[in-house]
XYZ file of C-alpha atoms in Angstrom:
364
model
C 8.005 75.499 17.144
C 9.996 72.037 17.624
C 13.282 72.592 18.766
C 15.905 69.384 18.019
C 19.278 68.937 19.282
C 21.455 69.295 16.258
C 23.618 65.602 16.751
C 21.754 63.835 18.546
C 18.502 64.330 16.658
C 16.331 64.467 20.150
C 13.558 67.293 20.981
C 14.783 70.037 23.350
C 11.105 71.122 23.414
C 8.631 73.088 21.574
C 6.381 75.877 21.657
C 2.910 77.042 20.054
C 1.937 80.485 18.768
C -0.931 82.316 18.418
C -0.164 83.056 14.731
C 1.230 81.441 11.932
C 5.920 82.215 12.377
C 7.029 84.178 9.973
C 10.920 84.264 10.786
C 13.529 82.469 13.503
C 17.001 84.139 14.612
C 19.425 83.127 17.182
C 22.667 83.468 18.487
C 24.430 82.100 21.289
C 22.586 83.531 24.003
C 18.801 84.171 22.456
C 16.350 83.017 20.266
C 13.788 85.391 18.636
C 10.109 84.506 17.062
C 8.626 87.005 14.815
C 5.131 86.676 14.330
C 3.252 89.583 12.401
C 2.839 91.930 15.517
C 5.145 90.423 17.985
C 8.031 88.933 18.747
C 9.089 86.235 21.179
C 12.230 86.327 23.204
C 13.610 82.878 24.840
C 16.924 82.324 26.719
C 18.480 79.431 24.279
C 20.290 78.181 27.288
C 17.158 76.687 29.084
C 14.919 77.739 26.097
C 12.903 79.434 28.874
C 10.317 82.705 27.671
C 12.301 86.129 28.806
C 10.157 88.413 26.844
C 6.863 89.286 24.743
C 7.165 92.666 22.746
C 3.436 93.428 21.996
C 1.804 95.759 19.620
C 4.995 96.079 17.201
C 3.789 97.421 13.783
C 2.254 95.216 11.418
C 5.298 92.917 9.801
C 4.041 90.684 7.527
C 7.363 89.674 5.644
C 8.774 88.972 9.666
C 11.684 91.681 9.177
C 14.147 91.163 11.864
C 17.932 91.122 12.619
C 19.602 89.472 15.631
C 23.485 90.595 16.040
C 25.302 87.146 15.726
C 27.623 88.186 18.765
C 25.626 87.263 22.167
C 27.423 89.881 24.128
C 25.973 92.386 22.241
C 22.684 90.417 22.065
C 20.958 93.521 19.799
C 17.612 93.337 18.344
C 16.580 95.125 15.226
C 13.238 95.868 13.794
C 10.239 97.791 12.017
C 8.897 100.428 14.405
C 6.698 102.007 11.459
C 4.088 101.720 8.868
C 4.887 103.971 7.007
C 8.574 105.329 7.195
C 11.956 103.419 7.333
C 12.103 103.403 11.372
C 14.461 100.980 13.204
C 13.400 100.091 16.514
C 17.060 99.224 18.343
C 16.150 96.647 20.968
C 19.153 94.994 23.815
C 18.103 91.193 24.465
C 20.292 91.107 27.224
C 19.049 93.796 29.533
C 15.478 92.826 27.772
C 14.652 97.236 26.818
C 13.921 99.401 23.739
C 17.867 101.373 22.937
C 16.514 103.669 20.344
C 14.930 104.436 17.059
C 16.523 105.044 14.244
C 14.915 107.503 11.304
C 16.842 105.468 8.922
C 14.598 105.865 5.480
C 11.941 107.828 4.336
C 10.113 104.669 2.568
C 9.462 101.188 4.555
C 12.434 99.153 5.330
C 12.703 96.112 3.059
C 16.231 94.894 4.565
C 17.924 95.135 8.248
C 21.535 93.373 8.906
C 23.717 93.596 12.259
C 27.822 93.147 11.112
C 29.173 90.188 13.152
C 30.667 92.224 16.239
C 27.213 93.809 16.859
C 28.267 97.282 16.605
C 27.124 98.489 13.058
C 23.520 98.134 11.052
C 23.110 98.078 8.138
C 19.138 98.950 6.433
C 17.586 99.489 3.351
C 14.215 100.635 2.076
C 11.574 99.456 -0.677
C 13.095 101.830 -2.955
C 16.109 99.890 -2.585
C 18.381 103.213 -4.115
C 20.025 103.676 -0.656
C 21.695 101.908 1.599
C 22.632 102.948 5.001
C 25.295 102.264 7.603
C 24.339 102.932 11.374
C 26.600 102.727 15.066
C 25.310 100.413 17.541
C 23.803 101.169 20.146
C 23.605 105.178 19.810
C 21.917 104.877 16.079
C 24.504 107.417 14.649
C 24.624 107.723 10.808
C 28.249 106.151 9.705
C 27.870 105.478 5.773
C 25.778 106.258 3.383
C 25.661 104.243 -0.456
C 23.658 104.664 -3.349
C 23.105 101.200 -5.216
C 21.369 103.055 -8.291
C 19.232 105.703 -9.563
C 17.509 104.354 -12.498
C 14.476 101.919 -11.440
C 13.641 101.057 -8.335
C 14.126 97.064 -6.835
C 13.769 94.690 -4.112
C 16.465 93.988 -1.677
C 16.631 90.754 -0.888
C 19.548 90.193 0.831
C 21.712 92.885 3.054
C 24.869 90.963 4.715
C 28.680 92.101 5.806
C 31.581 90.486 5.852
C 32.911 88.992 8.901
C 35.490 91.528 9.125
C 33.248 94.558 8.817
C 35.096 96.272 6.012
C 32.957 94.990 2.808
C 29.072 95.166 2.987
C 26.867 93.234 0.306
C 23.424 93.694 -1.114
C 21.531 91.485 -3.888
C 17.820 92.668 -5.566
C 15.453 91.178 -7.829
C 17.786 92.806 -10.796
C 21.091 90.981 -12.344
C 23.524 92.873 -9.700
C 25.138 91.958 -7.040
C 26.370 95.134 -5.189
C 29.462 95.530 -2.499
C 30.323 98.569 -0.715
C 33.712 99.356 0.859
C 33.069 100.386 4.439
C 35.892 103.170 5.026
C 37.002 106.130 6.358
C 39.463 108.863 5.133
C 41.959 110.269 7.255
C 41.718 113.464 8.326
C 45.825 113.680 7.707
C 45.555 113.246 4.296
C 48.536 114.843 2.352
C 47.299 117.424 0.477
C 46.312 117.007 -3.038
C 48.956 118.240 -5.853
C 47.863 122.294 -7.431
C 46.554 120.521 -10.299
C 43.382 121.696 -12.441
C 41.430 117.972 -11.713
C 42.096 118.856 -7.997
C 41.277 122.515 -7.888
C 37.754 121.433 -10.055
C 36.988 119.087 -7.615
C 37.344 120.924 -4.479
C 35.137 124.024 -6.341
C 32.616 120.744 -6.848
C 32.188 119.782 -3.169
C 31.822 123.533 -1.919
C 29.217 124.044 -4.415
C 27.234 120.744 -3.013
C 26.824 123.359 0.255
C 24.537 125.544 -1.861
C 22.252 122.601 -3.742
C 19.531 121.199 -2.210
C 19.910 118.916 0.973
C 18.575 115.855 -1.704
C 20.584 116.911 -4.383
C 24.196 117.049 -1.996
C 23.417 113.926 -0.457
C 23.239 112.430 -3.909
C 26.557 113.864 -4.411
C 28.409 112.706 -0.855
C 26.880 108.908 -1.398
C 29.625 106.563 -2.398
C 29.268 104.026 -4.978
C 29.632 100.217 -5.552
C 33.391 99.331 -4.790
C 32.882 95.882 -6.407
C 30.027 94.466 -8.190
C 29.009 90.439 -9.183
C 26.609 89.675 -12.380
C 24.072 86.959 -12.603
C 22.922 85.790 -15.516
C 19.322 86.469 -14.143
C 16.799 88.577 -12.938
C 14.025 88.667 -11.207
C 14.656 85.764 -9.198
C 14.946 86.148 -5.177
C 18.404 85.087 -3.630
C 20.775 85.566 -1.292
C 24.485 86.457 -0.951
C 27.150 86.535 1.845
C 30.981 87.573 1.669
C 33.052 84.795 2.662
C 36.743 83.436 3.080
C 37.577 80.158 0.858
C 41.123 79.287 1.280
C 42.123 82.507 2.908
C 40.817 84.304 -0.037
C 37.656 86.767 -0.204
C 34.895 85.460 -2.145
C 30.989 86.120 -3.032
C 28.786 83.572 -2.908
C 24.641 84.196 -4.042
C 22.470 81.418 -4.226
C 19.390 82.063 -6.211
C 15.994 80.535 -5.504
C 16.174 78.449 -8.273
C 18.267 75.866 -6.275
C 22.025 77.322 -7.837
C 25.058 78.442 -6.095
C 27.666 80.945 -7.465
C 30.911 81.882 -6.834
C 32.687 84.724 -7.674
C 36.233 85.928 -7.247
C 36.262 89.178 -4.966
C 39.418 91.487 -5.686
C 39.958 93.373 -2.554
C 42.566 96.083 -3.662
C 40.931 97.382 -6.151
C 37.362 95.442 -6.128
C 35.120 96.033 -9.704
C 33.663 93.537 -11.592
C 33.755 90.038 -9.581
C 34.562 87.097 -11.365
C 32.327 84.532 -11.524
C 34.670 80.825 -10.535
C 32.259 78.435 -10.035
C 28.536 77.234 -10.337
C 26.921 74.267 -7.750
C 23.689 72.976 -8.240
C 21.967 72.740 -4.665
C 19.249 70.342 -5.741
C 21.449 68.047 -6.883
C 20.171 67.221 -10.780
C 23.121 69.188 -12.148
C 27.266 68.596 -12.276
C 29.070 71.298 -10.987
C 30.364 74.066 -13.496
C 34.257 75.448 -13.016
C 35.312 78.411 -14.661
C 39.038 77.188 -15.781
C 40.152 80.003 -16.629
C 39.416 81.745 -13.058
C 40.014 78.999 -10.221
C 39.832 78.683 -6.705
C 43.607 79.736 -6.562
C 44.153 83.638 -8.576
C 46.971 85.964 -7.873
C 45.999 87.931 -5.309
C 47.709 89.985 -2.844
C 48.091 87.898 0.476
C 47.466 91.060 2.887
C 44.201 91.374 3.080
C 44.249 87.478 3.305
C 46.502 87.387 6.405
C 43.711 89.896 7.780
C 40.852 88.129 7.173
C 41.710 84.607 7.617
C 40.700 83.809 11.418
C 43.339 81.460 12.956
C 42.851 77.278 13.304
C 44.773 77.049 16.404
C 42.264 75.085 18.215
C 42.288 71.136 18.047
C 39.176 68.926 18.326
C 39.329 68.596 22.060
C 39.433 72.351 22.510
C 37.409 73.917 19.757
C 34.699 75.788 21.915
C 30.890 75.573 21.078
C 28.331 72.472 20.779
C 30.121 69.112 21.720
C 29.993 66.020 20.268
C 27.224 64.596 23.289
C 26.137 68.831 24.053
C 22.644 70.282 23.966
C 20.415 68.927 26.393
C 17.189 66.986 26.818
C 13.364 68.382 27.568
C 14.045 70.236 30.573
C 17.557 69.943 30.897
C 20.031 73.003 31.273
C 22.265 73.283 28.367
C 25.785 73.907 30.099
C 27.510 77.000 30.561
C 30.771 75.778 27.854
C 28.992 74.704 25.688
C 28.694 78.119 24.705
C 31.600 79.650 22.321
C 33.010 82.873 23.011
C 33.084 83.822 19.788
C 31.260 83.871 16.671
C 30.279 80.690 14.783
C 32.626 78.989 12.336
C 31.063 76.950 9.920
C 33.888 75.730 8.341
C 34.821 73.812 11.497
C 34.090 70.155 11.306
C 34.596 69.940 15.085
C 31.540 73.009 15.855
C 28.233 72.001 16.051
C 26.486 75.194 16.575
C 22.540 75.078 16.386
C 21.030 75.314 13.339
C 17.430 76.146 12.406
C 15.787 74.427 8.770
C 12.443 76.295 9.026
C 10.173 74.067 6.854
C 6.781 75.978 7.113
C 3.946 76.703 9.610
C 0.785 76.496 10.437
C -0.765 77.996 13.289
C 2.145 78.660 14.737
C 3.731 75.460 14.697
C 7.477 75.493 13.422
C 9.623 72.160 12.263
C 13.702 73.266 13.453
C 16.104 70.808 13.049
């Protein structure tokens, strides 16, 4: 593993393995190396070896999630063969939190939200998806993506605000789940026949099997995205484009989609705009649905972080940061906050893994 500073293009150092890396994460404060039965912990400050956890199950796709928030420095993965357990690990204090029984089948997908304090898993069914509290593993939320076929997850993110989470397959939808909770003050519902049905429905789900109720009290897609594909692996994140909420999935054959994300009343995305990533292709707009729809400017006002900060104070990597071979990174050049990517003044470090062999990764 070659680590480069990100401007200036110089090795920070670099580090062999004793097997072939299958995955990279970092954050602010660590960086992890997964190989197939362990995983490598260094302090990203001095890029110094804190940790070796030995004898993990065998992971041969490197499954692994690394909360983006380095005060909650939280380490997530497979503690079974067989079963969906999460092994909850702290990178900070460098110890094992808990498990978490989190699937009957093998996980296929792990994500932290950006704060740290929720994770999200699914299994190889891929019919469930599951919402867990950080650190004391308690079940939150619970969603059912479909019952029909089975699929592969491939991608499990949430939105920087924690309220939407996102999941793409191998199959031509893109799910999104609302992440919320009713009050217990509800007013209560009118004497009508709908509502007197529906409470007889939920006291009935006490007397059905435990699978059979659960299927009953999972909650559905809020919002949903189709591609005009299938079986092709990609990846999709929930992001803010000119204060709006948007979906983005880029596909593995090198394309990047937008979609429109409505969220009042979410359902069927709308997809804006298509971007070829390799290049050999214009871009495609959808005129009819822009960058700029009529959409409530609430959620907006919520989600949109402020750009208060001016070049000489944006915190993170400077313009001359990072440091040589053997040099201590300084203390602020750290942010105290999450990354934002859409800051031309942050130069946060960024890993382009571009294949191993024997253990030896390219990062730039």
């Amino acid at each position: 593993m070659n680590v480069y500073h990100f401007k200036k293009g110089t090795e920070i150092c670099n580090y062999s393995y004793s097997s072939n890396i299958l995955s990279i994460r970092l954050n602010r404060q660590r960086l992890l190396v997964c190989l197939e039965g362990s995983i490598y912990i260094h302090n990203i400050k001095d890029m110094k070896l804190l940790k070796t956890i030995l004898d993990i199950p065998a992971n041969p796709t490197g499954l692994c999630a690394l909360s983006i928030n380095h005060s909650n420095s939280y380490l997530a993965y497979p503690g079974s063969l067989t079963t969906g357990e999460i092994v909850l690990y702290d990178g900070n204090s460098l110890r094992t939190v808990c498990t978490i029984a989190a699937h009957e089948g093998m996980l296929a997908a792990i994500a932290f939200n950006s704060s740290g304090s929720k994770l999200a898993s699914a299994s190889e069914k891929g019919t469930v998806i599951r919402v867990f509290s950080v650190p004391d593993g308690q079940k939150l939320y619970e969603f059912r993506r479909g019952m029909k076929r089975y699929v592969t997850i491939s991608s499990l993110v949430f939105s920087m605000d924690s309220q939407f989470l996102c999941a793409s397959s191998n199959t031509e939808t893109v799910h999104i789940f609302k992440l919320e909770h009713l009050s217990d003050s509800r007013p209560e519902e009118p004497s009508t026949w709908s509502s007197y049905m529906g409470k007889v429905f939920m006291a009935a789900t006490n007397y059905l099997p435990a699978q059979v109720s659960d299927m009953m009290n999972q909650d559905r897609a809020f919002a949903t995205g189709r591609l005009s594909f299938s079986g092709q692996r990609n990846i999709c994140t929930l992001s803010t484009i000119q204060k709006l909420p948007r979906l983005l999935v880029a596909s593995s054959s090198g394309h990047l989609y937008i979609y429109n994300l409505d969220p009042q009343d979410g359902g069927e995305c709308v997809l804006i705009k298509t971007h070829s990533l390799l290049g050999s292709e214009t871009t495609e707009e959808n005129k009819e649905n822009d960058l700029r729809p009529s959409l409530p400017q609430s959620y907006a006002a919520t989600v949109a972080r402020p750009s208060t900060s001016s070049a000489s104070t944006v915190p993170g990597y400077s313009e001359d940061g990072g440091a040589l071979r053997g040099e201590v990174i300084p203390e602020h050049e750290f942010a105290t906050g999450p990354v934002c990517l859409d800051d031309e003044n942050e130069f946060p470090p960024i890993i382009l893994c571009r294949g191993s062999q024997k253990g030896k990764t390219k990062q730039s």
